[in-house]
Tab-separated table of C-alpha atoms (C1' of nucleotides) in Angstrom:
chain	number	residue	atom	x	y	z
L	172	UNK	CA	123.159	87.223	85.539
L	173	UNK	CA	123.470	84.983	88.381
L	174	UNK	CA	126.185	86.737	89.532
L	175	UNK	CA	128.669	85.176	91.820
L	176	UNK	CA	126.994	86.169	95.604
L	177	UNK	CA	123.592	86.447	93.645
L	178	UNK	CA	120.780	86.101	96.302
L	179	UNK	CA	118.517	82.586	96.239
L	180	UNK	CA	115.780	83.431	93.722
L	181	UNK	CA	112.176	82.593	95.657
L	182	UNK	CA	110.697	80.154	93.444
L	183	UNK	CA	106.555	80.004	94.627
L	184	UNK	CA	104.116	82.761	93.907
L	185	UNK	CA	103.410	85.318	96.740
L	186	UNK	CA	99.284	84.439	97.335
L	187	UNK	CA	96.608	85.396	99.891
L	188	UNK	CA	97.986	83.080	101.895
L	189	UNK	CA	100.321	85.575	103.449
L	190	UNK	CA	97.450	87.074	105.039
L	191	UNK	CA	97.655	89.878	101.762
L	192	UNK	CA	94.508	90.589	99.878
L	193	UNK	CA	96.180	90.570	96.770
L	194	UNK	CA	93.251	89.406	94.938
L	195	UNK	CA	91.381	92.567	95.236
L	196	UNK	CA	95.071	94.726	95.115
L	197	UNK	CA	95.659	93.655	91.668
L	198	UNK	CA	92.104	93.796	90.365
L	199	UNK	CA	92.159	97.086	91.362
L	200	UNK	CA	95.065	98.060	89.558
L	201	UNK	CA	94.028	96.471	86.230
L	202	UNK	CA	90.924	98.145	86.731
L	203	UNK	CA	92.259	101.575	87.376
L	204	UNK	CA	94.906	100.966	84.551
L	205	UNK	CA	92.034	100.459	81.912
L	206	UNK	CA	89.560	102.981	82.941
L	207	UNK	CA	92.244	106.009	83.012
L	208	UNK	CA	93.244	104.548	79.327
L	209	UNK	CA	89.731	105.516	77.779
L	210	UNK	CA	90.522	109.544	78.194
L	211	UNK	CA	94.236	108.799	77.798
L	212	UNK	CA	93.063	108.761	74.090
L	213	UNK	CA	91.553	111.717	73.637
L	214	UNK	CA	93.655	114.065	75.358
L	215	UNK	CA	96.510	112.777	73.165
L	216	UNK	CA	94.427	114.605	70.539
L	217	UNK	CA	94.628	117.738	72.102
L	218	UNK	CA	98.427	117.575	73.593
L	219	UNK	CA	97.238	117.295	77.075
L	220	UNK	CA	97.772	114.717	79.784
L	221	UNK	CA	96.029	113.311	82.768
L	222	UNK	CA	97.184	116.167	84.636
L	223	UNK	CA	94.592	118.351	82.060
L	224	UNK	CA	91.803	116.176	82.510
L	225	UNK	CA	91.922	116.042	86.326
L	226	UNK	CA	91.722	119.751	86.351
L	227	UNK	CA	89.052	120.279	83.624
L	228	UNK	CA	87.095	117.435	85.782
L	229	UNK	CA	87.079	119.110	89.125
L	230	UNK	CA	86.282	123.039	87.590
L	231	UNK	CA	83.586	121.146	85.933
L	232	UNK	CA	82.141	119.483	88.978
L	233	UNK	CA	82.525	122.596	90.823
L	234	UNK	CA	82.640	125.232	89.405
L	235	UNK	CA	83.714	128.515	90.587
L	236	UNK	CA	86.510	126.733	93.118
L	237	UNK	CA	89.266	128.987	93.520
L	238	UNK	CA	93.203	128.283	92.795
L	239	UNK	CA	93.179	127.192	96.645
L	240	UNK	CA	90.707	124.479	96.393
L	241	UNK	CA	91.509	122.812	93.543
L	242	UNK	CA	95.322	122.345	94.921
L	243	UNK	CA	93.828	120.899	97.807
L	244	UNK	CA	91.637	118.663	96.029
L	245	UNK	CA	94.563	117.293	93.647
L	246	UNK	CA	96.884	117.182	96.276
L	247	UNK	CA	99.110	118.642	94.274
L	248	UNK	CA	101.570	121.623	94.458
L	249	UNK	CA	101.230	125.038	93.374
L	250	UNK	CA	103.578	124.993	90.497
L	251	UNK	CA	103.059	121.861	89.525
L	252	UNK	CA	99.372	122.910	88.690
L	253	UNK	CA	100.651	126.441	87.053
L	254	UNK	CA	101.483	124.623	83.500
L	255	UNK	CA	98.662	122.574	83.456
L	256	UNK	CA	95.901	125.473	84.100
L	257	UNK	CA	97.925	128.054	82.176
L	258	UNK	CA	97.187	125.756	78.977
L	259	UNK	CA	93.615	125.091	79.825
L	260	UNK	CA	93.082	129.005	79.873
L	261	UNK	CA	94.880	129.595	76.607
L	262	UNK	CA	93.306	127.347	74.935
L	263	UNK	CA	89.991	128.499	76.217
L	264	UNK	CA	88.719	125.538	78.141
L	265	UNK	CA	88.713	127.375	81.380
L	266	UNK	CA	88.369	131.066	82.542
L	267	UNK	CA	89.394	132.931	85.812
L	268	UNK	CA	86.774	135.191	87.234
L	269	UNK	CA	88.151	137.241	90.185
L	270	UNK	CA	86.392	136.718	93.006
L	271	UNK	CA	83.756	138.329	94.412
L	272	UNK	CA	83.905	138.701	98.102
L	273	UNK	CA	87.950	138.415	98.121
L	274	UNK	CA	89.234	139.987	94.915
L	275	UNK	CA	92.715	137.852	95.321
L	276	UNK	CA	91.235	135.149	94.331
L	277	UNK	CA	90.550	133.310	91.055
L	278	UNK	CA	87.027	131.794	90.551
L	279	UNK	CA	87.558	128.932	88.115
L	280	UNK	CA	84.952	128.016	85.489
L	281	UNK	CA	84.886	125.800	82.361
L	282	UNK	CA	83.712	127.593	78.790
L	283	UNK	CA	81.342	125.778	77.175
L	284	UNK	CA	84.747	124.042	75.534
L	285	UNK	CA	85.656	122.995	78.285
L	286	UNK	CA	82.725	121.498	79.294
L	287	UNK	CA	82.200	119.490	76.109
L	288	UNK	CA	85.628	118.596	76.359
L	289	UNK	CA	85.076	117.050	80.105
L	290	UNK	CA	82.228	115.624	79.066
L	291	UNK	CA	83.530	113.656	76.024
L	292	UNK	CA	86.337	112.505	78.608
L	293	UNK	CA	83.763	111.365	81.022
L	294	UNK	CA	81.942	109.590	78.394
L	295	UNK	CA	84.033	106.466	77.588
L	296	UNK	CA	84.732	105.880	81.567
L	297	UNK	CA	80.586	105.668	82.014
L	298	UNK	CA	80.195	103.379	79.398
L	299	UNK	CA	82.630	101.434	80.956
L	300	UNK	CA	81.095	101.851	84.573
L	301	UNK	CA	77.478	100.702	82.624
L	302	UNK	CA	79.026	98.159	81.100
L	303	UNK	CA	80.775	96.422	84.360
L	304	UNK	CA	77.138	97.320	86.003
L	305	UNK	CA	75.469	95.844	83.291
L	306	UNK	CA	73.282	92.586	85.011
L	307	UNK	CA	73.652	94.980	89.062
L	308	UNK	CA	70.875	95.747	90.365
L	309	UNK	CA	70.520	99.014	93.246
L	310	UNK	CA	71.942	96.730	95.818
L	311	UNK	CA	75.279	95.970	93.883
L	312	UNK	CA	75.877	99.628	92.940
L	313	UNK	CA	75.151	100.837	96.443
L	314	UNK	CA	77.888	97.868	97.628
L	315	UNK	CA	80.344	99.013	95.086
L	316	UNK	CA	79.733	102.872	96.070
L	317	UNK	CA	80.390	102.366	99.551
L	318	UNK	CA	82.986	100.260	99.008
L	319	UNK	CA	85.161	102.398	96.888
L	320	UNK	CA	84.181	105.337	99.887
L	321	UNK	CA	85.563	103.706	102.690
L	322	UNK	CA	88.742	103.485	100.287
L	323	UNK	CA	89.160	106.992	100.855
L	324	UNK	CA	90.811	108.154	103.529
L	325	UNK	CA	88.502	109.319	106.175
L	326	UNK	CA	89.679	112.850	106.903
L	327	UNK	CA	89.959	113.438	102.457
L	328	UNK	CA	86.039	111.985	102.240
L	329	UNK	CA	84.708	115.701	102.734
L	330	UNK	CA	85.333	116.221	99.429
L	331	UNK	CA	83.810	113.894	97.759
L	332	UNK	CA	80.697	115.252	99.452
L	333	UNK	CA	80.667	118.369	98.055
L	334	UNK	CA	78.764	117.719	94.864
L	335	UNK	CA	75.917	115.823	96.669
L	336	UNK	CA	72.984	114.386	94.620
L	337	UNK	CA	72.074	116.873	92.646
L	338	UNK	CA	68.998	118.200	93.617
L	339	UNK	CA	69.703	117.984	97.132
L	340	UNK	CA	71.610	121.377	99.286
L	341	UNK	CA	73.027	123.425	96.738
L	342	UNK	CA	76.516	123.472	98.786
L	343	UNK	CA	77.417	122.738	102.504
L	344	UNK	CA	77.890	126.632	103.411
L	345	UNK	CA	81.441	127.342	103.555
L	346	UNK	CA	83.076	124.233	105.933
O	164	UNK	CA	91.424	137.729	84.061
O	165	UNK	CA	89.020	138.291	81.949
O	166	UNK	CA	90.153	139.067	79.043
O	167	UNK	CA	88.739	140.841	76.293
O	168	UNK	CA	87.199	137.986	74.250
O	169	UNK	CA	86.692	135.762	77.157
O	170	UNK	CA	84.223	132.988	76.807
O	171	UNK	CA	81.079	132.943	78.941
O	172	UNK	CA	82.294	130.608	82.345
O	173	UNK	CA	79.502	128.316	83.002
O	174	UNK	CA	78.477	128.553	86.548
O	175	UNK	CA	76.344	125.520	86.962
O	176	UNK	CA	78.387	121.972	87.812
O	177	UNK	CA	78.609	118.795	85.714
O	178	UNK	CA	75.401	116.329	87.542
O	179	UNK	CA	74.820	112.588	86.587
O	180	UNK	CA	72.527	114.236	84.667
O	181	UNK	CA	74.088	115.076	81.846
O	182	UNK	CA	73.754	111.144	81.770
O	183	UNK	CA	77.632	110.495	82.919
O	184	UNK	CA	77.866	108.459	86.036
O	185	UNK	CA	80.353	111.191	87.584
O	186	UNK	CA	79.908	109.657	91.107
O	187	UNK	CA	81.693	106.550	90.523
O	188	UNK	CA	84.167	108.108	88.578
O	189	UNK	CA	84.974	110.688	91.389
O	190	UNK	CA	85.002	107.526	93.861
O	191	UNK	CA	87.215	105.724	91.601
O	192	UNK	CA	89.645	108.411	91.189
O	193	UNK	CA	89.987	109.632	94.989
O	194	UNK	CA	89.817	105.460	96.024
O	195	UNK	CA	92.988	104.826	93.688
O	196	UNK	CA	94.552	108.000	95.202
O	197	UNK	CA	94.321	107.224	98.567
O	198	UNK	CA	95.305	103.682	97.844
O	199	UNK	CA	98.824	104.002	95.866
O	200	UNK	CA	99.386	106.554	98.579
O	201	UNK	CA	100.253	104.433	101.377
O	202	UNK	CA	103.218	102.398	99.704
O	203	UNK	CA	104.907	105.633	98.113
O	204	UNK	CA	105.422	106.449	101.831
O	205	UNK	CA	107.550	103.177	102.047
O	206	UNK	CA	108.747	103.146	98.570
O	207	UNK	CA	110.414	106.783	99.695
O	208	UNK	CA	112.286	105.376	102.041
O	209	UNK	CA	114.545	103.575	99.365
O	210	UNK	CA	114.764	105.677	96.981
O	211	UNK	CA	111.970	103.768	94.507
O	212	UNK	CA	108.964	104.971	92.865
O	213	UNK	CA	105.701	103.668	91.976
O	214	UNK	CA	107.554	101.726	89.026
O	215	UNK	CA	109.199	100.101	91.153
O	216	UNK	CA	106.023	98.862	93.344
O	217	UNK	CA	104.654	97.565	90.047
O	218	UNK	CA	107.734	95.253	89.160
O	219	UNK	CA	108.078	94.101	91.920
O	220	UNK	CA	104.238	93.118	92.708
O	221	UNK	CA	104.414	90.966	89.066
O	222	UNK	CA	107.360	89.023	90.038
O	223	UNK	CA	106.493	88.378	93.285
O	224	UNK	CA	103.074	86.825	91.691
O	225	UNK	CA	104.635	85.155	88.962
O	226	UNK	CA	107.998	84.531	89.810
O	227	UNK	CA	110.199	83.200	86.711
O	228	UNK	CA	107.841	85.471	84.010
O	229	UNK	CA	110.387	86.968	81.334
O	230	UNK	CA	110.505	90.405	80.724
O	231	UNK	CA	108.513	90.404	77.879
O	232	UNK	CA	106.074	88.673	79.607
O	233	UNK	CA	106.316	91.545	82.723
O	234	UNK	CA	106.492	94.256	79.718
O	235	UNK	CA	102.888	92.906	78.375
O	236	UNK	CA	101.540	93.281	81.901
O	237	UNK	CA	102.595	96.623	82.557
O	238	UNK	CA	102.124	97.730	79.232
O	239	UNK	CA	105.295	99.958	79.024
O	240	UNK	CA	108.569	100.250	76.832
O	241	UNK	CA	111.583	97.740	77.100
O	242	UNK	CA	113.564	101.042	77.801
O	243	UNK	CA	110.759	102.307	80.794
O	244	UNK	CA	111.565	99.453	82.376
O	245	UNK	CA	115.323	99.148	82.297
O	246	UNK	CA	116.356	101.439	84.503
O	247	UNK	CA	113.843	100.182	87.103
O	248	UNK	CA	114.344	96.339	86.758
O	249	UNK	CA	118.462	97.509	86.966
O	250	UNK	CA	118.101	99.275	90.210
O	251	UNK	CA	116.241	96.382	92.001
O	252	UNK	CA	118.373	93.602	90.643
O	253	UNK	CA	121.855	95.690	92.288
O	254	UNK	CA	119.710	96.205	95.003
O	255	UNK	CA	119.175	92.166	95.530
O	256	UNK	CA	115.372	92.828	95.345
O	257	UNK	CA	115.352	90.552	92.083
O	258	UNK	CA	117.489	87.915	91.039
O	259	UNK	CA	117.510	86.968	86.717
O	260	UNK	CA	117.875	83.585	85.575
O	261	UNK	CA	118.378	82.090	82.263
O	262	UNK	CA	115.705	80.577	80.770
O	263	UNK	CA	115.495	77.029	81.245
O	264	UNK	CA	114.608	75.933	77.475
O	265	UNK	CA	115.678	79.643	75.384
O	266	UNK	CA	118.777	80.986	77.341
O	267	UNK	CA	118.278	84.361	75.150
O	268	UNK	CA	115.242	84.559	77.848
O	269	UNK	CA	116.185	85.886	81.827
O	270	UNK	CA	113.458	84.728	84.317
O	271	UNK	CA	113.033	86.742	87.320
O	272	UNK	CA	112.349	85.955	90.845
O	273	UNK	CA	112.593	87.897	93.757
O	274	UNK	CA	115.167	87.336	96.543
O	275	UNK	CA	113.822	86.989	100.054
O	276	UNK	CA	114.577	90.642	100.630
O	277	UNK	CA	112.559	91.290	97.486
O	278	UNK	CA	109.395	89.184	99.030
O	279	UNK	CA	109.945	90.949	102.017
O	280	UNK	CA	109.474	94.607	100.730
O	281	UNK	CA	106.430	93.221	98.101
O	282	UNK	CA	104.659	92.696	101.480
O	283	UNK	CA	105.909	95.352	103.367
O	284	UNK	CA	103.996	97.828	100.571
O	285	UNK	CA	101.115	95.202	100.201
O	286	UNK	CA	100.450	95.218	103.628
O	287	UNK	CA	98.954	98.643	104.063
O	288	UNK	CA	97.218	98.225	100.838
O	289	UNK	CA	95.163	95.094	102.520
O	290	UNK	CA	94.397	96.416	105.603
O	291	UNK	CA	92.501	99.446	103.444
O	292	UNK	CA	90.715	96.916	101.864
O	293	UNK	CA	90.063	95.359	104.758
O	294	UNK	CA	88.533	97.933	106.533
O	295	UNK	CA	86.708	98.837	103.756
O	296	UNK	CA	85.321	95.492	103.616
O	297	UNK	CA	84.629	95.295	107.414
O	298	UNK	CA	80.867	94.887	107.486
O	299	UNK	CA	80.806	93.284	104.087
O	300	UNK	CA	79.895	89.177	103.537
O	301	UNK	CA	81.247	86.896	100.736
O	302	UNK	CA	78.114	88.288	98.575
O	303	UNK	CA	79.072	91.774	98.683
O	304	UNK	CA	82.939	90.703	98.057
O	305	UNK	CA	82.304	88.964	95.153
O	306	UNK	CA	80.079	92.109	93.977
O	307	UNK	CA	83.093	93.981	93.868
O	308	UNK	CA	85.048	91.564	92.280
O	309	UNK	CA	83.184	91.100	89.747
O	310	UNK	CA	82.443	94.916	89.088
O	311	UNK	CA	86.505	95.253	88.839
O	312	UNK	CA	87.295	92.570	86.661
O	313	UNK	CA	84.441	94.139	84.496
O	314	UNK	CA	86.224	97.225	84.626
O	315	UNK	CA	89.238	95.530	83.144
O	316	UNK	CA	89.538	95.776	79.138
O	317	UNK	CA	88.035	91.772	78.084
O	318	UNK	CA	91.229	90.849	75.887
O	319	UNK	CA	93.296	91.734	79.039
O	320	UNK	CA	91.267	90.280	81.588
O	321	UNK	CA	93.356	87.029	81.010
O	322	UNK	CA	96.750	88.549	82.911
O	323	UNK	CA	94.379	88.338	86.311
O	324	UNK	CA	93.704	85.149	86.335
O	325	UNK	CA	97.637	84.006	85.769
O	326	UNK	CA	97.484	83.105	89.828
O	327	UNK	CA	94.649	81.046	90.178
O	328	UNK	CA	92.841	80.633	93.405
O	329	UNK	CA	95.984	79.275	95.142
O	330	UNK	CA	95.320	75.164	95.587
O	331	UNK	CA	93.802	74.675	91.527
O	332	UNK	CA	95.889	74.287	88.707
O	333	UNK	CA	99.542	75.680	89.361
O	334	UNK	CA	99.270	77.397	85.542
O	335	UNK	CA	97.399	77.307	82.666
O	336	UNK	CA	100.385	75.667	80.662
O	337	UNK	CA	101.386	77.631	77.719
O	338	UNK	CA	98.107	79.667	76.292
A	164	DA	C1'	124.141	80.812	56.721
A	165	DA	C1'	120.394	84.061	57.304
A	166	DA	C1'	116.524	85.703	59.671
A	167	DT	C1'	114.289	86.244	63.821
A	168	DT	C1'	113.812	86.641	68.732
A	169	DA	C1'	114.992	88.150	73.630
A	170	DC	C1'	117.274	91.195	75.899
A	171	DG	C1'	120.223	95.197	76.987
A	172	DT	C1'	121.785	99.892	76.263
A	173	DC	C1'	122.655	104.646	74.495
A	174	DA	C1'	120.753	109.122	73.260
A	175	DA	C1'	117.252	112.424	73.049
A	176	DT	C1'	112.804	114.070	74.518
A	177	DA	C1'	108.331	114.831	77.144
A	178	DG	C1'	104.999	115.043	80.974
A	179	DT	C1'	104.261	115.391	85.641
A	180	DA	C1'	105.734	116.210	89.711
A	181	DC	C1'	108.869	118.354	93.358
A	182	DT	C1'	111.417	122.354	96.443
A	183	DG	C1'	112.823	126.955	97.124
A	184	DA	C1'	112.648	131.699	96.229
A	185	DC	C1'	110.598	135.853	95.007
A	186	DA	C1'	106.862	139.287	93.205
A	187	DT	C1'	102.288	141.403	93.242
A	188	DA	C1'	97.974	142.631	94.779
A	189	DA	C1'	94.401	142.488	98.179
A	190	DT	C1'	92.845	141.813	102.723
A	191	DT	C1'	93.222	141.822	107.669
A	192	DG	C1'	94.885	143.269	112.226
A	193	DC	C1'	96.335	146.739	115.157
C	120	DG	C1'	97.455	154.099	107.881
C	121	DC	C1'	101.026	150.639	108.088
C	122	DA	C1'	102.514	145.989	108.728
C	123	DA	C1'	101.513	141.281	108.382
C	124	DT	C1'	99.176	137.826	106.111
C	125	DT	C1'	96.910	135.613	102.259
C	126	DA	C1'	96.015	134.218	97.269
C	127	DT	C1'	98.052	133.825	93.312
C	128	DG	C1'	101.671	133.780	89.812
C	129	DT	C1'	106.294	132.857	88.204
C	130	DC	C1'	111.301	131.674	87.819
C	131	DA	C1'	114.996	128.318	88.381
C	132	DG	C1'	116.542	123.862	89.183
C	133	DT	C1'	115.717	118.966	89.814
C	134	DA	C1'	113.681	114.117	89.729
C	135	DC	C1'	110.988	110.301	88.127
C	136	DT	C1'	108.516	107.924	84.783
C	137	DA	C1'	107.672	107.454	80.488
C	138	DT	C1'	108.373	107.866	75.365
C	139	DT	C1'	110.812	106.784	70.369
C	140	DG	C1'	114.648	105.429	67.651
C	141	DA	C1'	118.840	103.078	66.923
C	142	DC	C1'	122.121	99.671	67.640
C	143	DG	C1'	124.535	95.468	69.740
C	144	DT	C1'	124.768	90.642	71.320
C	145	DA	C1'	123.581	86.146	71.974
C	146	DA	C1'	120.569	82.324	71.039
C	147	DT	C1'	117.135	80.066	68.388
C	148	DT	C1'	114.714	79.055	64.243
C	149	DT	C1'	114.322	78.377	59.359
DNA sequence: AAATTACGTCAATAGTACTGACATAATTGC
DNA sequence: GCAATTATGTCAGTACTATTGACGTAATTT
């Protein structure tokens, strides 16, 4: 420790004054941190990981997306996804349906297992999301939606789209 | 596919109505995404990982906090972070000092290089948030504030407000 | 002097991700 | 009909981040 050509420790916090929002970059991570713990939890009880939950999330909000589009969604590799889905099938949380039009592919749809399981996930994160909403009125959530939108990068926001409001189109034809 | 004692796939998606607030949770998850993404660009370029980022960040904010005190924040294991606080002290990113009153304890600061690449990641990071922020007033800022923070687990929320504003107190003193 | 604390390190393991290569089946193009 | 392409699956090898458990050292506290 201080080692003989050690470099001059900087002794003052880094702060917004460097032009950085680190305010919000921070908040954000502490937020993020906690609300990914609440599932964390559960899935211990069931030998999965995050990796599980983001799957059995995105079969669940759209269900019937083939192999294809759920890699794209994840951003996420091929074979880095084969454990993870491989587990959820096996243990009966999701099924493959080949595919109707194109026989190659592999329709993928939660059992009724795996949608309680994505829905007891699901459940502690919007009790937190209540919670923090708790004294907002429409104005506040509508600031906080839009905000946390124009996080995502532009070109990835189609997807986000795709489950609309719920009554609304039933699906934005193919692309 | 399809095998012979298959569950039923459910064809209909997951809706708000099955009284989970799935839209912010989809925001939140596709926000953080694209968000961490654009330092793991730089962070490739050295050789570090998101780890890395994290220590980094935490001493540049607090600069002489133990590593107890950076293992609380962080919430990992004494061994987790070894390998990563080793790499960027031979790397002159951080410097270790011995604790003023308790030499047992090392303080660590970053070096100027170690500043220089806490901004260099931070500074993509900001300019996300500000462009998400673009048409937004102090009244929807402090919305979103507030909704993180509330997002942050209460007994924790105490590690955010470490760095003040940036003029009031320098630190709370010892709890 | 003994117990505790702060830190570092070694060994073993797990989860999530990666790249590259190859196989199979189905579809498409000519 | 045959070749090329596409969708998916799988094998092998690797990397990073994280875990638990055990042990060592130095400094402080009791």
């Amino acid at each position: 420790m201080t080692s003989p050509a050690a470099a001059k420790p900087i002794r003052t916090a880094i702060t917004d004054e460097d032009g950085i929002d680190f305010a919000i970059i921070e908040l954000f991570f502490f937020a993020y941190r906690d609300f990914t713990s609440d599932p964390d939890q559960i899935l211990a009880d069931y030998g999965f990981g995050r990796a599980h939950h983001r799957v059995l999330h995105f079969v669940n909000r759209r269900p019937g997306l083939t192999v294809a589009e759920l890699l794209d969604v994840l951003k996420i590799t091929k074979q880095s996804l084969a454990r993870v889905l491989k587990q959820l099938i096996d243990t009966d949380h999701i099924v493959q349906v080949q595919g109707p039009r194109d026989r190659r592919q592999r329709e993928l749809y939660p059992t009724a297992k795996g949608r309680a399981l994505a829905l007891a996930l699901a459940r502690p994160q919007s009790r937190r999301i209540r919670a923090a909403l708790e004294d907002s009125g429409t104005t506040e959530r509508a600031t906080i939606e839009r905000f946390l939108e124009a996080m995502v990068n532009p070109e990835l926001r189609a997807q986000i789209d795709i489950v609309p409001a719920q009554t609304s189109g039933k699906n934005h034809g193919d692309h």
